């Protein structure tokens, strides 16, 4: 099972660096400590709308738009989230003929296309681009 925030917070930044997390090691320690100290209430932010949830997640050190979308989709089952990474950006440009450069706007475009279940489509598109199309 995935370790609790308390277990994660009990480790040092050096511990995570030795595992290969590099500069992200500090973020893991800081966020784990914020959760254990009560500065972040994961259940409470889970009650927010998807937009509110992602805005709240982005306030955490080391969390950007893509990670917030991933946490919303995979951690909170917000299937109206659409993480955009390099592979999804390629799908957008190469398979949908898109020309938007801003990843947040690309995510909005896909959510507009696929609506409330866009997160499921994101997974299929990612798998297609990463695995099937390259065979």
CSV table of C-alpha atoms in Angstrom, one decimal:
chain,number,residue,atom,x,y,z
A,1,UNK,CA,0.0,0.0,0.0
A,2,UNK,CA,1.0,3.6,-0.4
A,3,UNK,CA,2.6,5.0,2.8
A,4,UNK,CA,0.8,7.5,4.9
A,5,UNK,CA,1.8,11.2,5.0
A,6,UNK,CA,3.2,10.5,8.5
A,7,UNK,CA,5.5,7.8,7.1
A,8,UNK,CA,6.5,10.1,4.2
A,9,UNK,CA,7.2,13.0,6.6
A,10,UNK,CA,9.4,10.8,8.8
A,11,UNK,CA,12.0,10.6,6.1
A,12,UNK,CA,14.6,13.2,5.2
A,13,UNK,CA,15.1,15.0,2.0
A,14,UNK,CA,18.3,13.1,1.6
A,15,UNK,CA,16.4,9.8,1.8
A,16,UNK,CA,14.3,10.8,-1.2
A,17,UNK,CA,17.3,12.1,-3.1
A,18,UNK,CA,18.9,8.7,-2.6
A,19,UNK,CA,15.8,7.1,-4.1
A,20,UNK,CA,16.3,9.3,-7.2
A,21,UNK,CA,13.8,12.1,-6.7
A,22,UNK,CA,16.4,14.8,-7.1
A,23,UNK,CA,15.1,18.3,-6.6
A,24,UNK,CA,11.6,16.9,-6.0
A,25,UNK,CA,12.8,15.4,-2.7
A,26,UNK,CA,12.3,18.7,-0.9
A,27,UNK,CA,8.7,19.0,-2.2
A,28,UNK,CA,7.8,15.5,-0.9
A,29,UNK,CA,9.1,16.3,2.6
A,30,UNK,CA,7.4,19.8,2.6
A,31,UNK,CA,4.0,18.5,1.4
A,32,UNK,CA,4.1,15.5,3.7
A,33,UNK,CA,4.8,17.7,6.7
A,34,UNK,CA,2.1,20.2,5.7
A,35,UNK,CA,-0.4,17.3,5.7
A,36,UNK,CA,0.7,15.9,9.0
A,37,UNK,CA,0.8,19.3,10.6
A,38,UNK,CA,-2.8,20.0,9.4
A,39,UNK,CA,-1.9,22.8,7.1
A,40,UNK,CA,-3.4,20.8,4.2
A,41,UNK,CA,-6.6,18.7,4.7
A,42,UNK,CA,-6.8,16.3,1.8
A,43,UNK,CA,-10.4,15.4,2.6
A,44,UNK,CA,-11.5,19.0,2.8
A,45,UNK,CA,-10.0,20.0,-0.5
A,46,UNK,CA,-11.6,16.9,-2.0
A,47,UNK,CA,-15.0,18.4,-1.3
A,48,UNK,CA,-14.2,21.3,-3.6
A,49,UNK,CA,-15.3,21.6,-7.2
A,50,UNK,CA,-12.7,20.2,-9.7
A,51,UNK,CA,-11.6,23.7,-10.5
A,52,UNK,CA,-11.3,24.6,-6.8
A,53,UNK,CA,-9.5,21.3,-6.1
A,54,UNK,CA,-6.9,22.0,-8.8
A,55,UNK,CA,-6.4,25.6,-7.7
A,56,UNK,CA,-5.8,24.3,-4.1
A,57,UNK,CA,-3.3,21.7,-5.3
A,58,UNK,CA,-1.4,24.2,-7.3
A,59,UNK,CA,-0.7,26.2,-4.2
A,60,UNK,CA,1.5,23.2,-2.9
A,61,UNK,CA,5.2,23.5,-3.5
A,62,UNK,CA,6.2,21.6,-6.6
A,63,UNK,CA,2.7,21.1,-7.9
A,64,UNK,CA,1.9,22.6,-11.3
A,65,UNK,CA,-1.1,22.3,-13.6
A,66,UNK,CA,-0.2,18.9,-15.0
A,67,UNK,CA,0.4,17.3,-11.6
A,68,UNK,CA,-2.8,18.9,-10.2
A,69,UNK,CA,-4.7,17.5,-13.1
A,70,UNK,CA,-3.2,14.0,-12.5
A,71,UNK,CA,-3.9,14.2,-8.7
A,72,UNK,CA,-7.5,15.3,-9.4
A,73,UNK,CA,-8.0,12.5,-12.0
A,74,UNK,CA,-6.2,9.6,-10.3
A,75,UNK,CA,-6.4,10.6,-6.6
A,76,UNK,CA,-9.8,12.1,-6.5
A,77,UNK,CA,-11.4,10.4,-9.5
A,78,UNK,CA,-12.3,13.7,-11.1
A,79,UNK,CA,-12.8,12.4,-14.6
A,80,UNK,CA,-13.4,15.9,-15.9
A,81,UNK,CA,-9.7,16.5,-15.5
A,82,UNK,CA,-7.4,16.3,-18.5
A,83,UNK,CA,-3.6,16.2,-17.8
A,84,UNK,CA,-1.6,17.5,-20.7
A,85,UNK,CA,2.0,16.3,-21.0
A,86,UNK,CA,4.3,16.0,-24.0
A,87,UNK,CA,2.4,12.9,-25.4
A,88,UNK,CA,-1.0,14.6,-25.1
A,89,UNK,CA,0.4,17.7,-26.7
A,90,UNK,CA,1.6,15.6,-29.6
A,91,UNK,CA,-1.9,14.0,-29.9
A,92,UNK,CA,-3.4,17.4,-30.0
A,93,UNK,CA,-1.1,18.7,-32.7
A,94,UNK,CA,-0.6,15.6,-34.8
A,95,UNK,CA,-3.9,13.8,-34.6
A,96,UNK,CA,-6.4,16.7,-33.9
A,97,UNK,CA,-4.6,19.3,-36.0
A,98,UNK,CA,-4.5,21.8,-33.1
A,99,UNK,CA,-2.3,24.9,-32.9
A,100,UNK,CA,-2.8,26.1,-29.4
A,101,UNK,CA,0.5,26.2,-27.5
A,102,UNK,CA,-0.6,26.7,-23.9
A,103,UNK,CA,-1.1,23.4,-22.2
A,104,UNK,CA,-3.9,24.7,-19.9
A,105,UNK,CA,-5.8,25.8,-23.0
A,106,UNK,CA,-5.2,22.5,-24.7
A,107,UNK,CA,-6.6,20.8,-21.6
A,108,UNK,CA,-9.7,23.1,-21.8
A,109,UNK,CA,-10.1,22.2,-25.5
A,110,UNK,CA,-10.1,18.5,-24.8
A,111,UNK,CA,-12.5,18.9,-21.8
A,112,UNK,CA,-14.8,20.8,-24.1
A,113,UNK,CA,-14.6,18.0,-26.7
A,114,UNK,CA,-15.0,15.1,-24.3
A,115,UNK,CA,-17.0,16.7,-21.5
A,116,UNK,CA,-17.5,15.2,-18.1
A,117,UNK,CA,-15.6,12.0,-18.9
A,118,UNK,CA,-12.6,13.6,-20.6
A,119,UNK,CA,-10.2,12.0,-18.1
A,120,UNK,CA,-11.0,8.6,-19.5
A,121,UNK,CA,-10.4,9.8,-23.0
A,122,UNK,CA,-7.1,11.3,-21.9
A,123,UNK,CA,-5.9,7.8,-20.8
A,124,UNK,CA,-6.9,6.2,-24.1
A,125,UNK,CA,-5.2,9.0,-26.1
A,126,UNK,CA,-2.1,8.8,-24.0
A,127,UNK,CA,-1.9,5.1,-24.4
A,128,UNK,CA,-2.5,5.3,-28.1
A,129,UNK,CA,0.2,7.9,-28.7
A,130,UNK,CA,2.7,6.4,-26.4
A,131,UNK,CA,2.2,2.7,-27.3
A,132,UNK,CA,0.1,1.8,-30.2
A,133,UNK,CA,1.0,4.5,-32.8
A,134,UNK,CA,4.7,3.9,-32.3
A,135,UNK,CA,4.6,0.2,-33.2
